[in-house]
Coordinates of C-alpha atoms and ligand atoms in Angstrom, one line a residue:
M5 CA 33.0 -21.2 60.4
K6 CA 33.4 -21.6 56.7
I7 CA 33.6 -18.4 54.7
R8 CA 30.5 -18.0 52.5
N9 CA 30.8 -14.4 51.4
P10 CA 34.3 -13.8 50.0
R11 CA 35.9 -10.4 49.9
T12 CA 39.5 -11.3 49.2
F13 CA 40.9 -14.0 46.9
Q14 CA 44.1 -15.8 45.9
V15 CA 44.7 -17.6 42.6
K16 CA 47.5 -20.3 42.8
S17 CA 48.7 -21.6 39.5
F18 CA 50.4 -25.0 39.2
G19 CA 50.8 -25.6 35.5
C20 CA 52.3 -24.5 32.2
Q21 CA 52.5 -20.9 30.9
M22 CA 49.0 -21.1 29.5
N23 CA 47.8 -22.1 33.0
V24 CA 49.6 -19.1 34.4
Y25 CA 48.0 -16.9 31.7
D26 CA 44.6 -18.3 32.8
G27 CA 45.5 -17.5 36.4
E28 CA 46.2 -13.9 35.4
R29 CA 42.9 -13.6 33.6
M30 CA 40.9 -15.1 36.5
T31 CA 42.6 -12.5 38.8
E32 CA 41.5 -9.7 36.5
L33 CA 38.0 -11.1 36.4
L34 CA 37.7 -11.4 40.2
E35 CA 39.0 -7.9 40.6
A36 CA 36.4 -6.6 38.1
E37 CA 33.8 -8.4 40.3
G38 CA 34.9 -6.3 43.3
L39 CA 37.0 -8.8 45.1
A40 CA 40.5 -7.8 46.3
A41 CA 43.7 -9.8 45.9
A42 CA 44.8 -11.0 49.4
A43 CA 48.1 -9.6 50.6
D44 CA 51.1 -11.8 50.7
G45 CA 50.8 -14.2 53.7
E46 CA 47.2 -13.2 54.3
E47 CA 44.6 -16.0 54.3
A48 CA 42.2 -15.3 51.4
D49 CA 38.4 -15.8 51.7
L50 CA 38.4 -17.5 48.2
V51 CA 41.2 -19.7 47.1
V52 CA 41.3 -20.6 43.4
L53 CA 43.6 -23.6 42.8
N54 CA 44.5 -23.4 39.1
T55 CA 45.6 -27.0 38.6
C56 CA 47.7 -29.1 36.1
H57 CA 47.0 -32.7 35.1
I58 CA 50.0 -33.4 33.0
R59 CA 51.8 -35.8 35.4
E60 CA 50.5 -37.6 38.4
K61 CA 52.6 -35.6 40.8
A62 CA 51.2 -32.3 39.5
A63 CA 47.6 -33.6 39.7
E64 CA 48.0 -35.0 43.2
K65 CA 49.3 -31.6 44.5
V66 CA 45.8 -30.2 44.5
Y67 CA 44.5 -32.7 47.0
S68 CA 47.3 -32.0 49.5
E69 CA 46.7 -28.3 49.0
I70 CA 43.0 -28.7 49.6
G71 CA 43.8 -30.7 52.8
R72 CA 45.9 -27.8 54.1
I73 CA 43.3 -25.1 53.3
V74 CA 40.2 -26.9 54.8
G75 CA 42.1 -27.2 58.0
R76 CA 42.1 -23.5 58.6
D77 CA 40.0 -22.0 61.5
A78 CA 37.8 -20.2 59.0
P79 CA 38.1 -22.4 55.8
P80 CA 37.8 -20.3 52.7
M81 CA 35.6 -20.9 49.7
I82 CA 37.6 -23.2 47.4
A83 CA 37.5 -23.3 43.7
V84 CA 39.4 -25.9 41.7
A85 CA 40.1 -24.6 38.2
G86 CA 42.5 -25.8 35.4
C87 CA 43.1 -29.1 33.9
V88 CA 42.5 -31.4 36.9
A89 CA 39.0 -29.7 37.2
Q90 CA 38.4 -30.6 33.5
A91 CA 39.7 -34.2 33.8
E92 CA 38.0 -35.1 37.1
G93 CA 35.0 -32.8 37.2
A94 CA 32.4 -33.4 40.0
E95 CA 34.6 -36.3 41.2
I96 CA 36.8 -33.7 42.9
S97 CA 34.1 -32.4 45.3
R98 CA 33.2 -36.0 46.1
R99 CA 36.8 -36.8 47.0
A100 CA 37.4 -33.4 48.7
P101 CA 34.1 -32.2 50.2
G102 CA 35.6 -28.8 51.1
V103 CA 35.6 -27.9 47.5
D104 CA 32.8 -25.5 46.5
I105 CA 33.5 -24.8 42.8
V106 CA 35.0 -26.9 40.0
V107 CA 35.6 -24.9 36.8
G108 CA 37.4 -26.1 33.6
P109 CA 39.9 -24.1 31.5
Q110 CA 37.3 -23.2 28.9
A111 CA 34.7 -22.1 31.4
Y112 CA 36.3 -19.8 33.9
H113 CA 34.6 -16.7 32.5
N114 CA 31.6 -18.1 34.4
L115 CA 33.4 -17.8 37.8
P116 CA 31.2 -14.9 39.0
A117 CA 28.0 -17.0 38.5
L118 CA 29.6 -20.0 40.1
I119 CA 30.7 -18.0 43.1
R120 CA 27.1 -16.8 43.5
R121 CA 25.9 -20.4 43.5
A122 CA 28.5 -21.3 46.0
K123 CA 27.4 -18.4 48.3
A124 CA 24.0 -20.0 48.3
G125 CA 25.6 -23.2 49.6
E126 CA 25.4 -25.1 46.3
R127 CA 28.3 -27.1 44.8
A128 CA 28.9 -25.5 41.5
V129 CA 30.5 -27.4 38.6
D130 CA 31.2 -26.1 35.1
T131 CA 33.5 -28.1 32.8
D132 CA 31.7 -27.2 29.5
M133 CA 33.8 -26.5 26.4
P134 CA 31.4 -24.0 24.8
A135 CA 31.7 -23.2 21.1
A136 CA 31.8 -19.4 21.9
S137 CA 35.2 -18.7 23.3
K138 CA 35.6 -17.4 26.9
F139 CA 37.9 -14.6 25.8
G140 CA 35.1 -12.4 24.6
A141 CA 33.6 -12.5 28.1
L142 CA 36.7 -11.5 30.0
P143 CA 37.6 -8.0 31.2
A144 CA 40.3 -6.1 29.3
R145 CA 43.9 -6.7 30.1
R146 CA 45.6 -4.4 32.6
R147 CA 48.8 -6.3 33.4
L148 CA 51.8 -4.1 33.9
A149 CA 54.8 -6.4 34.0
P150 CA 57.5 -5.9 31.3
S151 CA 57.0 -9.5 30.0
A152 CA 53.5 -10.7 29.4
F153 CA 51.8 -13.9 28.2
L154 CA 49.2 -13.9 25.4
T155 CA 47.3 -17.1 24.6
V156 CA 46.7 -17.2 20.9
Q157 CA 45.8 -20.9 20.4
E158 CA 44.4 -23.5 22.7
G159 CA 43.9 -27.2 22.6
C160 CA 45.6 -30.0 20.8
D161 CA 44.7 -32.5 18.0
K162 CA 47.9 -34.4 18.1
F163 CA 47.0 -37.1 20.6
C164 CA 50.5 -38.2 21.7
T165 CA 49.8 -41.5 23.4
Y166 CA 51.1 -40.3 26.8
C167 CA 49.4 -36.9 27.0
V168 CA 46.2 -35.6 28.7
V169 CA 46.2 -32.2 27.0
P170 CA 43.8 -33.1 24.1
Y171 CA 41.3 -34.3 26.7
T172 CA 41.7 -31.4 29.2
R173 CA 42.0 -28.6 26.7
G174 CA 39.9 -29.9 23.9
A175 CA 40.5 -29.5 20.1
E176 CA 42.9 -27.0 18.5
V177 CA 41.3 -23.6 18.3
S178 CA 43.0 -20.4 17.1
R179 CA 41.9 -17.1 18.5
P180 CA 41.0 -14.5 15.8
W181 CA 43.7 -12.2 14.4
A182 CA 41.9 -8.9 15.6
A183 CA 41.4 -10.2 19.1
I184 CA 45.1 -11.0 19.4
V185 CA 46.3 -7.8 17.9
D186 CA 44.0 -5.8 20.2
E187 CA 45.1 -7.7 23.3
A188 CA 48.8 -7.2 22.3
K189 CA 48.1 -3.4 22.0
A190 CA 46.4 -3.3 25.4
L191 CA 49.4 -5.2 26.9
A192 CA 51.9 -2.8 25.3
D193 CA 49.8 0.2 26.4
A194 CA 49.9 -1.2 30.0
G195 CA 53.7 -1.4 30.0
A196 CA 54.6 -4.8 28.5
R197 CA 57.8 -4.6 26.4
E198 CA 57.8 -8.3 25.6
I199 CA 55.0 -10.6 24.7
T200 CA 55.2 -14.4 24.6
L201 CA 52.5 -15.9 22.4
L202 CA 51.2 -19.1 23.9
G203 CA 49.5 -22.2 22.7
Q204 CA 49.8 -26.0 23.3
N205 CA 50.7 -26.0 19.6
V206 CA 51.3 -22.3 19.1
N207 CA 52.7 -22.8 15.6
A208 CA 49.5 -24.5 14.5
W209 CA 47.9 -21.0 14.9
S210 CA 46.1 -19.9 11.7
G211 CA 43.7 -17.1 10.9
E212 CA 42.7 -14.4 8.5
D213 CA 44.3 -11.0 8.7
E214 CA 42.3 -7.7 8.3
N215 CA 42.4 -8.1 4.5
G216 CA 41.0 -11.6 4.7
R217 CA 44.2 -13.3 3.8
T218 CA 45.1 -16.6 5.5
Q219 CA 48.0 -16.2 7.8
G220 CA 50.1 -18.5 10.0
L221 CA 52.0 -17.7 13.1
G222 CA 54.8 -16.1 11.1
G223 CA 52.3 -13.6 9.6
L224 CA 50.9 -12.8 13.1
I225 CA 54.4 -12.2 14.4
R226 CA 55.1 -9.9 11.6
A227 CA 52.0 -7.8 12.4
L228 CA 52.9 -7.6 16.1
D229 CA 56.4 -6.5 15.1
A230 CA 54.8 -3.2 13.9
L231 CA 53.3 -2.4 17.3
P232 CA 55.1 0.6 18.9
G233 CA 56.2 0.1 22.5
L234 CA 56.7 -3.6 22.0
A235 CA 60.3 -4.6 21.9
R236 CA 60.4 -8.4 22.0
I237 CA 58.2 -11.2 20.7
R238 CA 58.5 -14.9 21.7
Y239 CA 56.3 -17.9 21.2
T240 CA 55.9 -21.3 22.8
T241 CA 55.2 -24.3 22.6
S242 CA 55.9 -25.4 19.0
H243 CA 55.3 -28.8 17.5
P244 CA 57.9 -30.0 14.9
N245 CA 55.1 -30.8 12.4
D246 CA 53.8 -27.2 12.3
M247 CA 57.2 -25.5 11.8
A248 CA 56.2 -23.7 8.6
E249 CA 58.7 -22.1 6.2
D250 CA 57.2 -18.6 6.9
L251 CA 57.7 -19.0 10.6
I252 CA 61.3 -20.1 10.1
R253 CA 61.9 -17.1 7.8
A254 CA 60.5 -14.8 10.4
H255 CA 63.5 -15.7 12.6
A256 CA 65.7 -14.1 9.9
E257 CA 63.5 -11.2 9.0
V258 CA 61.6 -9.9 12.1
P259 CA 63.8 -7.8 14.3
K260 CA 61.6 -8.1 17.5
L261 CA 61.4 -11.9 17.3
M262 CA 63.9 -13.3 19.8
P263 CA 66.4 -16.0 18.8
Y264 CA 64.9 -18.8 20.8
L265 CA 63.0 -21.9 19.8
H266 CA 61.4 -24.3 22.2
L267 CA 60.8 -27.4 20.1
P268 CA 60.2 -30.6 22.1
V269 CA 61.4 -33.9 20.7
Q270 CA 60.6 -36.1 23.7
S271 CA 62.8 -39.0 22.6
G272 CA 65.8 -39.7 20.3
S273 CA 64.5 -43.1 19.3
D274 CA 62.3 -43.5 16.2
R275 CA 60.7 -46.6 17.6
I276 CA 59.7 -44.8 20.8
L277 CA 58.6 -41.7 18.8
K278 CA 56.3 -43.9 16.8
A279 CA 54.8 -45.5 19.9
M280 CA 54.3 -42.0 21.3
N281 CA 52.4 -41.1 18.1
R282 CA 54.7 -38.0 17.7
S283 CA 54.4 -38.1 13.9
H284 CA 58.0 -36.9 13.4
T285 CA 61.3 -38.8 13.3
T286 CA 64.6 -37.9 14.8
D287 CA 65.8 -37.1 11.3
S288 CA 62.9 -34.9 10.3
Y289 CA 63.3 -33.1 13.7
L290 CA 67.1 -32.5 13.1
R291 CA 66.4 -31.2 9.6
I292 CA 64.0 -28.6 11.0
I293 CA 66.7 -27.4 13.5
E294 CA 69.2 -27.2 10.6
R295 CA 66.8 -25.0 8.6
V296 CA 66.2 -22.7 11.5
R297 CA 69.9 -22.5 12.3
A298 CA 70.6 -21.7 8.6
V299 CA 68.6 -18.5 8.8
R300 CA 69.4 -17.6 12.4
T301 CA 72.8 -19.0 13.4
D302 CA 72.7 -17.8 17.0
I303 CA 69.3 -19.3 17.8
A304 CA 69.0 -21.0 21.2
V305 CA 67.1 -24.3 21.0
S306 CA 65.3 -25.8 23.9
G307 CA 63.3 -29.0 24.2
D308 CA 61.2 -31.4 26.3
F309 CA 62.1 -35.0 27.0
I310 CA 60.4 -38.0 28.5
V311 CA 62.4 -40.9 29.9
G312 CA 61.0 -44.3 30.6
F313 CA 58.1 -44.3 28.1
P314 CA 56.7 -47.9 27.9
G315 CA 59.0 -50.2 26.1
E316 CA 62.0 -47.8 26.2
T317 CA 65.2 -49.9 26.2
E318 CA 68.7 -48.8 27.2
A319 CA 69.5 -48.5 23.4
D320 CA 66.4 -46.2 22.9
F321 CA 67.5 -44.1 25.9
E322 CA 71.1 -43.8 24.5
A323 CA 69.6 -42.5 21.2
T324 CA 68.0 -39.7 23.3
L325 CA 71.4 -38.9 24.7
R326 CA 72.7 -38.8 21.1
I327 CA 70.1 -36.3 20.0
V328 CA 71.0 -34.0 22.9
E329 CA 74.6 -34.2 21.7
A330 CA 73.5 -33.5 18.1
V331 CA 71.3 -30.5 18.9
N332 CA 73.3 -28.9 21.8
Y333 CA 70.3 -27.6 23.6
A334 CA 70.6 -24.3 25.4
Q335 CA 67.9 -25.3 27.8
A336 CA 65.5 -28.2 28.3
F337 CA 62.9 -29.8 30.5
S338 CA 63.0 -33.5 31.2
F339 CA 60.5 -35.7 32.9
K340 CA 59.9 -39.3 34.0
Y341 CA 57.1 -40.8 32.1
S342 CA 53.9 -40.7 34.2
P343 CA 51.0 -43.0 33.1
R344 CA 47.9 -40.9 32.8
P345 CA 44.3 -42.2 33.1
G346 CA 42.5 -42.5 29.8
T347 CA 45.7 -42.2 27.6
P348 CA 46.7 -45.2 25.4
A349 CA 50.2 -45.4 26.8
A350 CA 48.9 -46.1 30.3
D351 CA 47.6 -49.4 29.1
M352 CA 50.8 -50.4 27.2
A353 CA 52.7 -53.5 28.3
E354 CA 56.3 -53.1 29.2
Q355 CA 56.0 -50.2 31.7
V356 CA 59.5 -49.2 32.7
G357 CA 60.5 -49.7 36.4
A358 CA 60.9 -46.7 38.7
E359 CA 64.6 -47.3 39.4
I360 CA 65.5 -47.5 35.7
M361 CA 63.5 -44.3 35.1
D362 CA 65.3 -42.5 38.0
E363 CA 68.7 -43.6 36.7
R364 CA 67.9 -42.5 33.1
L365 CA 66.6 -39.1 34.2
Q366 CA 69.7 -38.5 36.2
R367 CA 72.0 -39.3 33.3
L368 CA 69.9 -37.2 30.9
Q369 CA 69.7 -34.2 33.2
A370 CA 73.5 -34.3 33.8
L371 CA 74.1 -34.1 30.1
L372 CA 71.5 -31.3 29.6
R373 CA 73.1 -29.4 32.5
E374 CA 76.4 -29.7 30.8
K375 CA 75.0 -28.3 27.5
Q376 CA 73.2 -25.5 29.3
L377 CA 76.4 -24.5 31.2
A378 CA 78.4 -24.6 27.9
F379 CA 75.8 -22.4 26.2
N380 CA 75.8 -19.9 29.1
Q381 CA 79.6 -19.9 29.3
A382 CA 79.8 -19.0 25.6
S383 CA 78.1 -15.7 26.5
V384 CA 80.9 -14.6 28.8
G385 CA 82.7 -11.5 27.5
R386 CA 79.9 -10.7 25.1
R387 CA 77.7 -7.6 25.0
T388 CA 74.0 -8.2 24.9
E389 CA 70.7 -6.5 25.5
V390 CA 68.8 -7.3 28.7
L391 CA 65.2 -6.5 29.4
L392 CA 65.0 -5.7 33.1
E393 CA 62.1 -7.6 34.6
R394 CA 62.3 -7.7 38.4
A395 CA 64.3 -6.8 41.6
G396 CA 67.1 -9.2 42.5
R397 CA 67.9 -10.5 46.0
K398 CA 70.7 -8.0 46.7
P399 CA 69.9 -4.3 47.1
G400 CA 70.5 -2.4 43.8
Q401 CA 70.4 -5.7 41.9
L402 CA 67.9 -6.3 39.0
V403 CA 67.2 -9.5 37.1
G404 CA 66.4 -9.4 33.4
K405 CA 66.5 -11.7 30.3
S406 CA 68.9 -11.8 27.4
P407 CA 67.5 -12.4 23.9
W408 CA 68.3 -16.1 24.5
L409 CA 66.1 -16.2 27.6
Q410 CA 69.0 -16.4 30.0
S411 CA 68.4 -14.8 33.4
V412 CA 71.0 -12.0 33.8
H413 CA 71.8 -10.4 37.2
L414 CA 73.2 -7.0 37.3
E415 CA 73.5 -3.9 39.4
T416 CA 71.9 -0.9 37.8
S417 CA 69.8 2.2 38.6
T418 CA 67.9 1.9 35.3
A419 CA 64.2 1.2 35.8
I420 CA 62.5 -2.2 35.5
G421 CA 61.0 -2.4 32.0
E422 CA 63.9 -0.8 30.3
I423 CA 66.3 -2.6 27.9
V424 CA 70.0 -2.1 28.8
D425 CA 73.3 -3.0 27.1
V426 CA 75.2 -5.4 29.3
E427 CA 78.6 -7.0 29.3
I428 CA 78.3 -10.6 30.5
L429 CA 81.0 -11.2 33.2
S430 CA 80.3 -14.8 34.4
A431 CA 78.0 -17.7 33.9
G432 CA 76.5 -20.6 35.9
P433 CA 74.1 -23.3 34.7
N434 CA 71.0 -21.3 35.5
S435 CA 72.0 -17.6 35.1
L436 CA 74.5 -15.0 34.0
A437 CA 76.0 -12.0 35.8
G438 CA 76.7 -8.8 34.0
A439 CA 77.5 -5.2 34.2
P440 CA 75.7 -2.4 32.4
L441 CA 77.5 -0.6 29.6
M442 CA 77.2 3.1 28.9
R443 CA 75.5 3.7 25.6
T444 CA 77.8 5.8 23.5
A445 CA 76.2 8.8 21.9
A446 CA 75.7 8.2 18.2
Ligands
SAH8 N1 52.2 -29.2 23.6 C1 53.5 -29.2 24.1 C2 53.6 -29.4 25.6 C3 52.9 -30.4 26.3 S1 53.1 -30.6 28.0 C4 54.3 -30.2 23.3 O1 53.7 -31.0 22.6 O2 55.5 -30.2 23.4 C5 54.7 -30.3 28.3 C6 55.6 -31.5 28.4 O3 55.2 -32.4 29.4 C7 55.7 -32.4 27.1 O4 56.4 -31.8 26.1 C8 56.2 -33.6 27.7 O5 57.6 -33.6 27.7 C9 55.7 -33.7 29.1 N2 54.7 -34.7 29.3 C10 53.4 -34.7 28.8 N3 52.8 -35.8 29.2 C11 53.6 -36.5 30.0 C12 53.5 -37.7 30.8 N4 52.4 -38.4 30.7 N5 54.5 -38.1 31.5 C13 55.7 -37.3 31.6 N6 55.8 -36.2 30.9 C14 54.8 -35.7 30.1
SF4_9 FE1 50.4 -33.3 24.4 FE2 51.5 -34.2 22.1 FE3 49.5 -32.3 22.1 FE4 51.9 -31.7 23.0 S1 51.4 -32.3 20.9 S2 50.0 -31.2 24.0 S3 52.6 -33.6 24.0 S4 49.3 -34.4 22.7
F3S10 FE1 49.1 -28.9 32.8 FE2 46.9 -28.3 31.5 FE3 49.1 -26.9 31.0 S1 47.6 -30.3 32.0 S2 50.7 -28.5 31.3 S3 48.0 -27.0 32.9 S4 47.5 -27.5 29.6

């Protein structure tokens, strides 16, 4: 018998950090409604699939997941949330009749009402993008982890020709200054030592401070720097066109701002960047990196890449390898181009064949791995601060992050949430191993 009156729930997030943040806020909302998070391994009465539409593989995952869940002896109430919900709407419950609720990323504050409708046996769909933000209607933060996400900006007006985000998340909107500062305070009070400010174009954030002065992300970061309890600030994802001088200067001037910049370039070929509607060139991109490195020499730069965009030739692809050499990325994400319904690139002639894409992705990833390993190896023998975030696999082992977002494994009796001085002993492509240092009394 299908469960109609849920008491326990599970939220499963499939997407980017903003999707994970939404998942956390839905969790808090459902708990405030009196539902309990299902224990690990327990089958929940309500399953919220918090989906991602960015590439075909991500989007199709939701249907295999639904297939698995509806096969249970007592199928749960199923809610599809996130960007697939926004993109496909009511189509989802037609394709997957076991789905009870479809709720978009700007409407999930309405989950309690949608659940009530589903209890009454109705199919409940809400993919509105209301003018009033959902944030005001959500319960206060209570998350306790040492590193927390905080969405400050949503949506995108850039319309890169391959990308669904402007359609699934809507236009660029900045949350107000006071709402962000209040949420950051609440997170710090609840135990967060590090906050990562999130936005699809986080550096497009703008707002008015408490004195009515217009501020950009750099100004917001300076205000958060003053919050006691908070030790580290990060932000992601940035667009090259919104890399304002004040934000660059903040990297030199704000002690809590970590030396890390995620600045996707996508391709090293100007011809392809133009076809992607990226509105920057390889040269303008490299000049930004130069300016940032001039004020913060040790900054770790990371990026995103797409291989096999329509019309990409071997020469275009080699230009991408050259920009990787030029920047020396500390980390990167790389993807095969995936044609997305409704985007201009999906209709372009000259789609690149699957085999060529596979081959290019392998070559690119081999080079990126080499760069990442070299970056990590340069840390060996250095002393650095590590924020302890979680238990490791071995007893007595903890895992934390260096200022450059490297995972560091170490044995220590210091508590999670503390920042410790560590000597880096060895490095692999994905993590470092270190030993804690005694702090000498000053
Ligand atoms: N707003 C951010 C992130 C967008 S999504 C930015 O502009 O950088 C994260 C990454 O997914 C993108 O940077 C891009 O590399 C990749 N991506 C987006 N659409 C894609 C598609 N259709 N196929 C393959 N990768 C894609
Ligand atoms: Fe997508 Fe481009 Fe907007 Fe990033 S900037 S979210 S890649 S449209
Ligand atoms: Fe995916 Fe939506 Fe994020 S499409 S990448 S979950 S904004």
